[in-house]
Amino acid sequence: MNIQAPVKVDKAERMRRAREEAYATPLSQFHPGAPRLFQDDTLWPWFERLRKEEPVHYCTNAPIEPYWSVVKYNDIMHVDTNHGIFSSDSTLGGISIRDVPPGYDYPSFIAMDQPRHSAQRKTVSPMFTPQHLDELAKLIRQRSQTVLDNLPRNETFNFVERVSIELTTQMLATLFDFPWEERRKLTRWSDVSTALPKSGIVASAEERRREMDECYAYMSKLWNERVNSAPRNDLLSLMAHNDATRHMDPDNLMGNIILLIVGGNDTTRNTMTGSVLALNENPEQYDKLRANPELIDSMVPEVIRWQTPLAHMRRTALQDTEIGGKHIKKGDRIVMWYVSGNRDEEMFEKPNDFIIDRPRPRTHLSFGFGIHRCVGMRLAELQLKIVWEEMLKRFDRIEVVGEPKRIYSSFIKGYETLPVRIPG
Ligand code: HEM
């Protein structure tokens, strides 16, 4: 692996230039959803300035359709908890900044309004009950132990590939009861389903289409097997044996499958990687954690805040309304920037600092609020907690030895690579 300059030096210079640019640009030209800001990790001063000067901002000069940015914690809460005014429906545009493009429109319950949303969500929620999570905990621990025991010492490797992807993919294979040896197909489909043309994940729209067709054919075969056999405890069987979802049309089935693959994959994967980066950028916090491993319980929600692996969710106004004194018209696109609300100076003390024993660490916005609040949040927290318990038992330190490569997206906020080394 090609090792680059140390993380801190590069970052300081990049941030200085980004701050200059963000404060020199007129607000009327702001496009905070530009994926490049997320890929370079230079989004922070742009959102800081919006929070201070125009917390509900209308962007009309982007290469995408005009959109409102809502960047303060309480305004985001207002939008997220008023589903009667702010719709998630995919036929109105869906849940991410860009309207659902043709070919991506598989309806899933995250992009539905009431009553369909709750009827479909309920079918999969038994997977995430405290009792079932207790059962999964043993498996998660065994797998974490195996993956960590097989890591090389004194050698640079990509943490994303060797740990984050592997563990979250294993979990997904269990949730779907998916053929074990083929589990990396799930990772690939997750990446491809949300990939933008410039992201480097797929070369063209046709390639993406081909791979999604493969996913569709494969999952349909599994679905037909589950529909015709006794109910089991996996996500496909739960949907196959519930009247609310058993007779879904094929596109809705595919939509829910993609939702569960992406929901359970990218988010936890990127937070796991982010936790290693955050502790390396804040060595005094790493020391505190090593001295007191019980702090894992508050470190996990803090890293979920710090990383905010889904940077935004979008809604569409169903009627004329107001947010923060701004007039919103029926049909307008509204982007709730969780990534900014999680750094709101009025809500969090020292919001840009990573503090693993922060009081009330669960007040972050990363899981959303309201009827669409993440159904898998406890599972995600459990995975992160266990992997850190096992890492602390084994390794004195995992050292980040180069810059992370970040994803080109203002929706999925995460990493393609993070070079690390475990001293032996
Ligand atoms: C919904 C974040 C892990 C499955 C959501 C939403 C967010 C989110 C922001 C939308 C909330 C809204 O619109 O108000 C996260 C984060 C995770 C994580 C930050 C990890 C750190 C998981 C896992 C699963 C999962 C492990 C399951 C396998 C879902 C599903 C929904 C959802 C199915 C749709 C819920 C609905 O529409 O009712 N998640 N998620 N997520 N998440 Fe997660």
Coordinates of N, CA and C in Angstrom, one line a residue, residues 202-412:
V202 N -18.9 2.2 -10.3 CA -19.3 1.6 -11.6 C -18.9 2.5 -12.7
A203 N -18.6 1.9 -13.9 CA -18.1 2.7 -15.0 C -19.2 3.4 -15.7
S204 N -20.4 2.9 -15.7 CA -21.5 3.5 -16.5 C -22.8 3.1 -15.9
A205 N -23.9 3.8 -16.3 CA -25.2 3.5 -15.9 C -25.6 2.1 -16.3
E206 N -25.1 1.6 -17.5 CA -25.4 0.3 -18.0 C -24.8 -0.8 -17.0
E207 N -23.6 -0.5 -16.6 CA -22.9 -1.5 -15.7 C -23.7 -1.6 -14.4
R208 N -24.1 -0.4 -13.9 CA -24.9 -0.5 -12.7 C -26.2 -1.3 -12.9
R209 N -26.9 -1.0 -14.0 CA -28.1 -1.7 -14.3 C -27.9 -3.2 -14.3
R210 N -26.8 -3.6 -15.0 CA -26.5 -5.1 -15.1 C -26.4 -5.7 -13.7
E211 N -25.6 -5.0 -12.9 CA -25.3 -5.6 -11.5 C -26.6 -5.6 -10.7
M212 N -27.4 -4.6 -10.8 CA -28.6 -4.6 -10.0 C -29.6 -5.6 -10.5
D213 N -29.6 -5.9 -11.8 CA -30.4 -7.0 -12.4 C -29.9 -8.4 -11.8
E214 N -28.6 -8.5 -11.6 CA -28.1 -9.7 -11.0 C -28.5 -9.9 -9.6
C215 N -28.5 -8.8 -8.9 CA -29.0 -8.7 -7.5 C -30.4 -9.2 -7.4
Y216 N -31.2 -8.6 -8.3 CA -32.6 -8.8 -8.4 C -32.9 -10.3 -8.6
A217 N -32.2 -10.9 -9.6 CA -32.4 -12.3 -9.9 C -32.0 -13.2 -8.7
Y218 N -30.9 -12.9 -8.1 CA -30.4 -13.7 -7.0 C -31.4 -13.7 -5.8
M219 N -31.8 -12.4 -5.5 CA -32.6 -12.3 -4.3 C -34.0 -12.8 -4.5
S220 N -34.5 -12.7 -5.8 CA -35.8 -13.3 -6.1 C -35.8 -14.8 -5.9
K221 N -34.7 -15.4 -6.2 CA -34.6 -16.9 -6.1 C -34.7 -17.2 -4.6
L222 N -33.9 -16.5 -3.8 CA -34.0 -16.7 -2.3 C -35.4 -16.5 -1.8
W223 N -36.0 -15.4 -2.2 CA -37.3 -15.0 -1.8 C -38.3 -16.2 -2.1
N224 N -38.3 -16.7 -3.3 CA -39.2 -17.8 -3.7 C -39.0 -19.0 -2.8
E225 N -37.7 -19.3 -2.4 CA -37.5 -20.4 -1.5 C -38.1 -20.1 -0.2
R226 N -38.0 -18.9 0.3 CA -38.5 -18.6 1.7 C -40.0 -18.5 1.7
V227 N -40.6 -18.0 0.7 CA -42.1 -17.9 0.6 C -42.7 -19.3 0.7
N228 N -42.0 -20.2 0.1 CA -42.5 -21.6 0.0 C -42.0 -22.5 1.1
S229 N -41.3 -22.0 2.1 CA -40.9 -22.9 3.2 C -41.4 -22.3 4.6
A230 N -41.2 -23.1 5.6 CA -41.7 -22.7 6.9 C -41.0 -21.4 7.4
P231 N -41.7 -20.5 8.1 CA -41.0 -19.2 8.5 C -39.8 -19.4 9.3
R232 N -38.7 -18.6 9.0 CA -37.5 -18.7 9.8 C -37.2 -17.3 10.2
N233 N -36.1 -17.1 11.0 CA -35.8 -15.8 11.5 C -34.7 -15.1 10.7
D234 N -35.1 -14.7 9.5 CA -34.2 -13.9 8.7 C -35.1 -12.9 8.0
L235 N -34.4 -11.8 7.5 CA -35.2 -10.7 7.0 C -36.1 -11.0 5.8
L236 N -35.7 -11.9 5.0 CA -36.5 -12.3 3.8 C -37.7 -13.1 4.3
S237 N -37.5 -14.1 5.2 CA -38.6 -14.9 5.8 C -39.6 -14.0 6.5
L238 N -39.1 -13.0 7.3 CA -40.0 -12.1 8.0 C -40.9 -11.4 7.1
M239 N -40.4 -10.9 6.0 CA -41.3 -10.2 5.0 C -42.1 -11.2 4.2
A240 N -41.6 -12.4 3.9 CA -42.3 -13.4 3.1 C -43.5 -14.0 3.9
H241 N -43.4 -14.0 5.2 CA -44.5 -14.6 6.0 C -45.3 -13.5 6.8
N242 N -45.5 -12.4 6.2 CA -46.3 -11.3 6.9 C -47.2 -10.8 5.8
D243 N -48.5 -10.7 6.0 CA -49.4 -10.2 5.0 C -49.1 -8.8 4.4
A244 N -48.5 -8.0 5.3 CA -48.2 -6.6 4.8 C -47.1 -6.6 3.7
T245 N -46.3 -7.6 3.7 CA -45.2 -7.6 2.7 C -45.2 -8.9 1.8
R246 N -45.9 -9.9 2.1 CA -45.8 -11.1 1.3 C -46.2 -10.9 -0.1
H247 N -47.2 -10.0 -0.4 CA -47.6 -9.8 -1.8 C -47.1 -8.5 -2.4
M248 N -46.0 -8.0 -1.9 CA -45.4 -6.8 -2.5 C -45.1 -7.0 -3.9
D249 N -45.3 -5.9 -4.7 CA -44.9 -6.1 -6.1 C -43.4 -6.2 -6.2
P250 N -42.9 -6.8 -7.3 CA -41.4 -7.1 -7.3 C -40.5 -5.9 -7.1
D251 N -40.9 -4.7 -7.6 CA -40.0 -3.5 -7.4 C -40.0 -3.1 -5.9
N252 N -41.1 -3.3 -5.2 CA -41.2 -2.9 -3.8 C -40.3 -3.9 -3.0
L253 N -40.4 -5.2 -3.4 CA -39.5 -6.2 -2.7 C -38.1 -5.9 -2.9
M254 N -37.7 -5.6 -4.1 CA -36.3 -5.2 -4.4 C -35.9 -4.0 -3.6
G255 N -36.8 -3.0 -3.6 CA -36.5 -1.7 -2.8 C -36.2 -2.0 -1.3
N256 N -37.1 -2.9 -0.7 CA -36.9 -3.2 0.7 C -35.6 -4.0 0.9
I257 N -35.3 -4.8 0.0 CA -34.0 -5.6 0.1 C -32.8 -4.7 0.0
I258 N -32.8 -3.8 -1.0 CA -31.7 -2.8 -1.1 C -31.6 -2.0 0.1
L259 N -32.8 -1.5 0.6 CA -32.7 -0.7 1.8 C -32.1 -1.4 3.0
L260 N -32.4 -2.7 3.2 CA -31.9 -3.4 4.3 C -30.4 -3.7 4.1
I261 N -30.0 -3.9 2.8 CA -28.6 -4.2 2.5 C -27.8 -2.9 2.8
V262 N -28.2 -1.8 2.3 CA -27.5 -0.5 2.4 C -27.5 -0.1 3.9
G263 N -28.7 -0.1 4.5 CA -28.9 0.3 5.9 C -28.0 -0.4 6.8
G264 N -27.8 -1.7 6.6 CA -27.0 -2.5 7.5 C -25.5 -2.6 7.2
N265 N -25.2 -1.9 6.1 CA -23.8 -2.2 5.6 C -23.0 -0.9 5.7
D266 N -23.2 0.1 4.8 CA -22.4 1.2 4.7 C -22.3 2.0 6.0
T267 N -23.4 2.1 6.7 CA -23.5 3.0 7.9 C -22.6 2.4 9.0
T268 N -22.7 1.2 9.3 CA -22.0 0.6 10.4 C -20.5 0.5 10.0
R269 N -20.3 0.1 8.7 CA -18.9 0.0 8.2 C -18.2 1.3 8.3
N270 N -18.8 2.4 7.9 CA -18.1 3.7 7.9 C -17.9 4.2 9.3
T271 N -18.8 3.8 10.2 CA -18.6 4.3 11.6 C -17.5 3.5 12.3
M272 N -17.4 2.2 11.9 CA -16.3 1.4 12.5 C -15.0 1.9 12.0
T273 N -14.9 2.2 10.8 CA -13.6 2.8 10.2 C -13.4 4.2 10.9
G274 N -14.5 5.0 11.0 CA -14.4 6.3 11.6 C -13.9 6.3 13.0
S275 N -14.2 5.2 13.7 CA -13.8 5.1 15.2 C -12.3 5.0 15.3
V276 N -11.7 4.3 14.4 CA -10.2 4.1 14.4 C -9.6 5.5 14.1
L277 N -10.1 6.2 13.1 CA -9.6 7.5 12.7 C -9.8 8.5 13.8
A278 N -11.0 8.5 14.4 CA -11.2 9.5 15.4 C -10.3 9.3 16.6
L279 N -10.1 8.1 17.0 CA -9.2 7.9 18.2 C -7.7 8.2 17.8
N280 N -7.3 8.0 16.6 CA -6.0 8.4 16.2 C -5.8 9.9 16.1
E281 N -6.8 10.6 15.6 CA -6.7 12.0 15.6 C -6.8 12.7 16.9
N282 N -7.2 11.9 17.9 CA -7.4 12.4 19.3 C -6.7 11.4 20.3
P283 N -5.4 11.4 20.2 CA -4.7 10.3 21.0 C -5.0 10.3 22.5
E284 N -5.3 11.5 23.0 CA -5.6 11.6 24.5 C -6.9 10.9 24.8
Q285 N -7.8 10.8 23.8 CA -9.0 10.1 24.0 C -8.8 8.6 23.9
Y286 N -7.8 8.2 23.0 CA -7.5 6.8 22.9 C -6.8 6.3 24.2
D287 N -6.0 7.2 24.8 CA -5.4 6.8 26.0 C -6.4 6.6 27.1
K288 N -7.4 7.5 27.1 CA -8.5 7.5 28.1 C -9.3 6.2 28.0
L289 N -9.5 5.8 26.7 CA -10.3 4.6 26.5 C -9.5 3.3 26.9
R290 N -8.2 3.3 26.6 CA -7.4 2.2 27.0 C -7.3 2.0 28.5
A291 N -7.2 3.2 29.2 CA -7.2 3.2 30.6 C -8.5 2.8 31.3
N292 N -9.6 3.0 30.5 CA -10.9 2.7 31.1 C -11.8 2.2 30.0
P293 N -11.7 0.9 29.7 CA -12.5 0.3 28.5 C -14.0 0.5 28.7
E294 N -14.5 0.7 30.0 CA -15.9 0.9 30.1 C -16.5 2.1 29.4
L295 N -15.5 3.0 29.0 CA -16.0 4.2 28.3 C -16.4 3.8 26.8
I296 N -16.3 2.6 26.5 CA -16.8 2.2 25.1 C -18.3 2.5 25.0
D297 N -19.0 2.3 26.1 CA -20.4 2.6 26.1 C -20.8 4.0 25.6
S298 N -20.0 5.0 26.1 CA -20.3 6.4 25.6 C -19.5 6.7 24.4
M299 N -18.4 6.0 24.1 CA -17.6 6.3 22.9 C -18.4 5.9 21.7
V300 N -19.2 4.8 21.8 CA -19.9 4.4 20.6 C -20.9 5.5 20.1
P301 N -21.8 6.0 20.9 CA -22.7 7.0 20.4 C -21.9 8.3 20.0
E302 N -20.8 8.6 20.7 CA -20.0 9.8 20.3 C -19.4 9.6 18.9
V303 N -19.0 8.4 18.6 CA -18.4 8.2 17.2 C -19.5 8.2 16.2
I304 N -20.7 7.8 16.6 CA -21.8 7.8 15.6 C -22.1 9.3 15.3
R305 N -22.1 10.1 16.3 CA -22.3 11.6 16.1 C -21.1 12.2 15.3
W306 N -19.9 11.9 15.7 CA -18.7 12.4 15.0 C -18.7 12.0 13.5
Q307 N -19.0 10.8 13.3 CA -18.9 10.3 11.9 C -20.1 10.7 11.1
T308 N -21.3 10.6 11.7 CA -22.6 10.8 10.9 C -22.6 10.2 9.6
P309 N -22.6 8.8 9.6 CA -22.4 8.1 8.3 C -23.4 8.3 7.2
L310 N -24.6 8.8 7.6 CA -25.6 9.3 6.6 C -25.6 10.8 6.8
A311 N -25.0 11.5 5.9 CA -24.9 13.0 6.1 C -26.2 13.7 6.1
H312 N -27.1 13.2 5.3 CA -28.4 13.9 5.2 C -29.5 12.9 4.9
M313 N -30.8 13.4 5.2 CA -32.0 12.8 4.7 C -32.8 14.0 4.0
R314 N -33.5 13.7 3.0 CA -34.3 14.7 2.3 C -35.8 14.5 2.5
R315 N -36.5 15.5 2.4 CA -38.0 15.4 2.4 C -38.5 16.3 1.4
T316 N -39.8 16.2 1.0 CA -40.5 17.1 0.1 C -41.7 17.7 0.8
A317 N -41.9 19.0 0.7 CA -43.0 19.7 1.4 C -44.3 19.3 0.7
L318 N -45.3 18.9 1.6 CA -46.6 18.5 1.1 C -47.5 19.7 1.0
Q319 N -47.1 20.8 1.7 CA -47.9 22.0 1.7 C -47.0 23.2 1.9
D320 N -47.5 24.4 1.7 CA -46.7 25.6 2.0 C -46.5 25.6 3.5
T321 N -45.3 26.0 4.0 CA -45.0 26.0 5.4 C -43.8 26.9 5.7
E322 N -43.4 27.0 7.0 CA -42.3 27.8 7.4 C -41.2 26.9 8.1
I323 N -40.0 27.2 7.9 CA -38.9 26.6 8.7 C -38.0 27.8 9.1
G324 N -37.8 28.0 10.4 CA -36.8 29.0 10.8 C -37.2 30.4 10.2
G325 N -38.4 30.7 10.0 CA -38.8 32.0 9.4 C -38.7 32.0 7.9
K326 N -38.3 31.0 7.2 CA -38.3 31.0 5.8 C -39.5 30.3 5.2
H327 N -40.0 30.9 4.1 CA -41.2 30.4 3.5 C -40.9 29.2 2.6
I328 N -41.5 28.1 2.8 CA -41.2 26.9 2.0 C -42.5 26.6 1.2
K329 N -42.3 26.4 -0.1 CA -43.5 26.1 -1.0 C -43.7 24.6 -1.1
K330 N -45.0 24.3 -1.3 CA -45.4 22.9 -1.5 C -44.5 22.4 -2.7
G331 N -44.0 21.2 -2.5 CA -43.2 20.6 -3.6 C -41.7 20.9 -3.4
D332 N -41.3 21.8 -2.5 CA -39.9 22.1 -2.4 C -39.1 21.0 -1.8
R333 N -37.8 20.9 -2.2 CA -36.9 19.8 -1.6 C -36.3 20.4 -0.4
I334 N -36.3 19.6 0.7 CA -35.7 20.0 2.0 C -34.7 19.0 2.5
V335 N -33.4 19.5 2.6 CA -32.4 18.5 3.0 C -32.0 18.8 4.5
M336 N -32.2 17.8 5.3 CA -31.8 17.9 6.7 C -30.4 17.4 6.8
W337 N -29.5 18.4 7.1 CA -28.1 18.0 7.2 C -27.8 17.5 8.6
Y338 N -27.9 16.2 8.8 CA -27.6 15.7 10.2 C -26.1 16.0 10.5
V339 N -25.3 16.0 9.5 CA -23.9 16.2 9.7 C -23.6 17.6 10.3
S340 N -24.5 18.5 10.0 CA -24.3 19.8 10.5 C -25.0 20.0 11.9
G341 N -26.3 19.4 12.0 CA -27.0 19.5 13.3 C -26.1 18.8 14.4
N342 N -25.4 17.8 14.0 CA -24.5 17.1 15.0 C -23.3 18.0 15.4
R343 N -23.1 19.1 14.7 CA -22.0 20.0 15.1 C -22.6 21.3 15.6
D344 N -23.9 21.4 15.9 CA -24.5 22.6 16.2 C -24.0 23.2 17.6
E345 N -23.4 24.3 17.5 CA -22.7 24.9 18.7 C -23.7 25.2 19.8
E346 N -25.0 25.4 19.5 CA -26.0 25.7 20.5 C -26.5 24.4 21.2
M347 N -26.2 23.3 20.6 CA -26.7 22.0 21.2 C -25.6 21.2 21.8
F348 N -24.4 21.3 21.3 CA -23.3 20.5 21.8 C -22.1 21.4 22.3
E349 N -21.6 21.1 23.4 CA -20.4 21.9 23.9 C -19.2 21.3 23.1
K350 N -18.4 22.2 22.6 CA -17.2 21.9 21.8 C -17.6 20.8 20.7
P351 N -18.5 21.2 19.8 CA -19.1 20.2 18.9 C -18.1 19.5 18.0
N352 N -17.0 20.2 17.6 CA -16.1 19.6 16.7 C -15.1 18.7 17.4
D353 N -15.1 18.7 18.7 CA -14.2 17.8 19.4 C -14.8 16.4 19.6
F354 N -13.9 15.4 19.6 CA -14.3 14.0 19.8 C -14.0 13.7 21.3
I355 N -15.1 13.6 22.1 CA -15.0 13.4 23.5 C -15.7 12.2 23.9
I356 N -14.9 11.2 24.3 CA -15.6 9.8 24.5 C -16.4 9.7 25.7
D357 N -16.2 10.7 26.7 CA -17.1 10.6 27.9 C -18.0 11.9 27.9
R358 N -18.5 12.3 26.8 CA -19.4 13.4 26.7 C -20.7 13.1 27.5
P359 N -21.2 14.0 28.2 CA -22.5 13.8 28.9 C -23.6 13.7 27.8
R360 N -24.6 12.9 28.1 CA -25.7 12.6 27.2 C -25.3 12.4 25.7
P361 N -24.5 11.4 25.5 CA -23.9 11.1 24.2 C -25.0 10.7 23.1
R362 N -26.1 10.3 23.6 CA -27.1 9.8 22.6 C -28.0 10.8 22.0
T363 N -27.7 12.1 22.3 CA -28.6 13.2 21.8 C -28.3 13.5 20.3
H364 N -27.4 12.8 19.7 CA -27.1 13.1 18.3 C -28.2 12.8 17.3
L365 N -28.1 13.3 16.1 CA -29.1 13.1 15.1 C -28.9 12.0 14.1
S366 N -27.8 11.3 14.2 CA -27.3 10.4 13.2 C -28.3 9.3 12.8
F367 N -29.2 8.9 13.7 CA -30.2 7.9 13.4 C -31.5 8.5 13.0
G368 N -31.6 9.8 12.8 CA -32.8 10.5 12.5 C -33.8 10.5 13.7
F369 N -35.0 11.1 13.5 CA -36.0 11.1 14.6 C -37.3 10.9 13.9
G370 N -38.4 10.6 14.6 CA -39.7 10.5 14.0 C -39.9 9.0 13.5
I371 N -40.9 8.9 12.6 CA -41.4 7.5 12.3 C -40.3 6.7 11.5
H372 N -39.3 7.4 10.9 CA -38.3 6.7 10.1 C -37.0 6.5 10.9
R373 N -37.1 6.8 12.2 CA -35.8 6.6 13.0 C -35.3 5.2 12.8
C374 N -34.0 5.1 12.6 CA -33.3 3.9 12.2 C -33.8 2.7 13.0
V375 N -34.2 1.6 12.3 CA -34.7 0.4 12.9 C -33.6 -0.5 13.4
G376 N -32.4 -0.2 12.8 CA -31.2 -1.1 13.1 C -30.2 -0.5 14.1
M377 N -30.7 0.6 14.8 CA -29.7 1.4 15.5 C -29.0 0.6 16.7
R378 N -29.8 -0.2 17.4 CA -29.3 -1.0 18.5 C -28.3 -2.0 18.0
L379 N -28.6 -2.6 16.8 CA -27.7 -3.6 16.3 C -26.3 -2.9 15.9
A380 N -26.4 -1.7 15.3 CA -25.2 -1.0 14.9 C -24.4 -0.7 16.2
E381 N -25.0 -0.3 17.2 CA -24.3 0.1 18.5 C -23.6 -1.2 19.0
L382 N -24.4 -2.3 19.0 CA -23.9 -3.5 19.5 C -22.6 -4.0 18.8
Q383 N -22.7 -3.9 17.4 CA -21.5 -4.3 16.6 C -20.3 -3.5 17.0
L384 N -20.5 -2.2 17.1 CA -19.4 -1.3 17.4 C -18.8 -1.5 18.8
K385 N -19.7 -1.8 19.7 CA -19.3 -2.0 21.1 C -18.4 -3.3 21.2
I386 N -18.9 -4.3 20.5 CA -18.2 -5.6 20.7 C -16.8 -5.5 19.9
V387 N -16.8 -4.9 18.8 CA -15.5 -4.9 18.1 C -14.5 -4.1 18.9
W388 N -14.9 -3.1 19.5 CA -14.0 -2.3 20.3 C -13.6 -3.1 21.6
E389 N -14.5 -3.8 22.2 CA -14.1 -4.6 23.4 C -13.0 -5.6 23.0
E390 N -13.2 -6.2 21.8 CA -12.2 -7.2 21.4 C -10.9 -6.6 20.9
M391 N -11.0 -5.4 20.3 CA -9.8 -4.7 19.9 C -8.9 -4.3 21.1
L392 N -9.6 -3.8 22.1 CA -8.8 -3.3 23.3 C -8.1 -4.5 24.0
K393 N -8.8 -5.7 23.9 CA -8.2 -6.8 24.6 C -6.9 -7.3 23.9
R394 N -6.9 -7.1 22.5 CA -5.8 -7.6 21.7 C -4.7 -6.7 21.5
F395 N -5.1 -5.4 21.1 CA -4.0 -4.5 20.5 C -3.8 -3.3 21.4
D396 N -2.6 -3.0 21.7 CA -2.3 -1.8 22.4 C -2.8 -0.6 21.6
R397 N -2.6 -0.6 20.4 CA -3.0 0.5 19.5 C -3.2 0.0 18.0
I398 N -4.1 0.6 17.4 CA -4.1 0.5 15.9 C -3.8 1.8 15.4
E399 N -2.7 1.9 14.6 CA -2.2 3.2 14.2 C -2.6 3.5 12.8
V400 N -3.2 4.7 12.6 CA -3.5 5.2 11.2 C -2.1 5.7 10.6
V401 N -1.7 5.2 9.5 CA -0.4 5.5 8.9 C -0.5 6.3 7.6
G402 N -1.7 6.7 7.2 CA -1.8 7.5 6.0 C -3.2 8.2 6.0
E403 N -3.4 9.0 5.0 CA -4.7 9.7 4.8 C -5.8 8.6 4.4
P404 N -7.0 8.8 5.0 CA -8.1 8.0 4.5 C -8.5 8.4 3.1
K405 N -9.0 7.5 2.3 CA -9.6 8.0 1.0 C -11.1 8.0 1.3
R406 N -11.8 9.2 1.1 CA -13.2 9.3 1.4 C -14.0 9.1 0.2
I407 N -15.3 8.8 0.5 CA -16.3 8.5 -0.6 C -16.8 9.8 -1.3
Y408 N -16.9 9.8 -2.6 CA -17.5 10.9 -3.3 C -19.0 10.9 -3.2
S409 N -19.5 11.4 -2.1 CA -20.9 11.4 -1.9 C -21.3 12.4 -0.8
S410 N -22.4 13.1 -0.9 CA -22.8 13.9 0.2 C -24.0 13.2 0.9
F411 N -24.2 11.9 0.6 CA -25.2 11.1 1.3 C -24.5 10.1 2.2
I412 N -23.8 9.2 1.6 CA -23.0 8.2 2.4 C -21.7 8.9 2.8

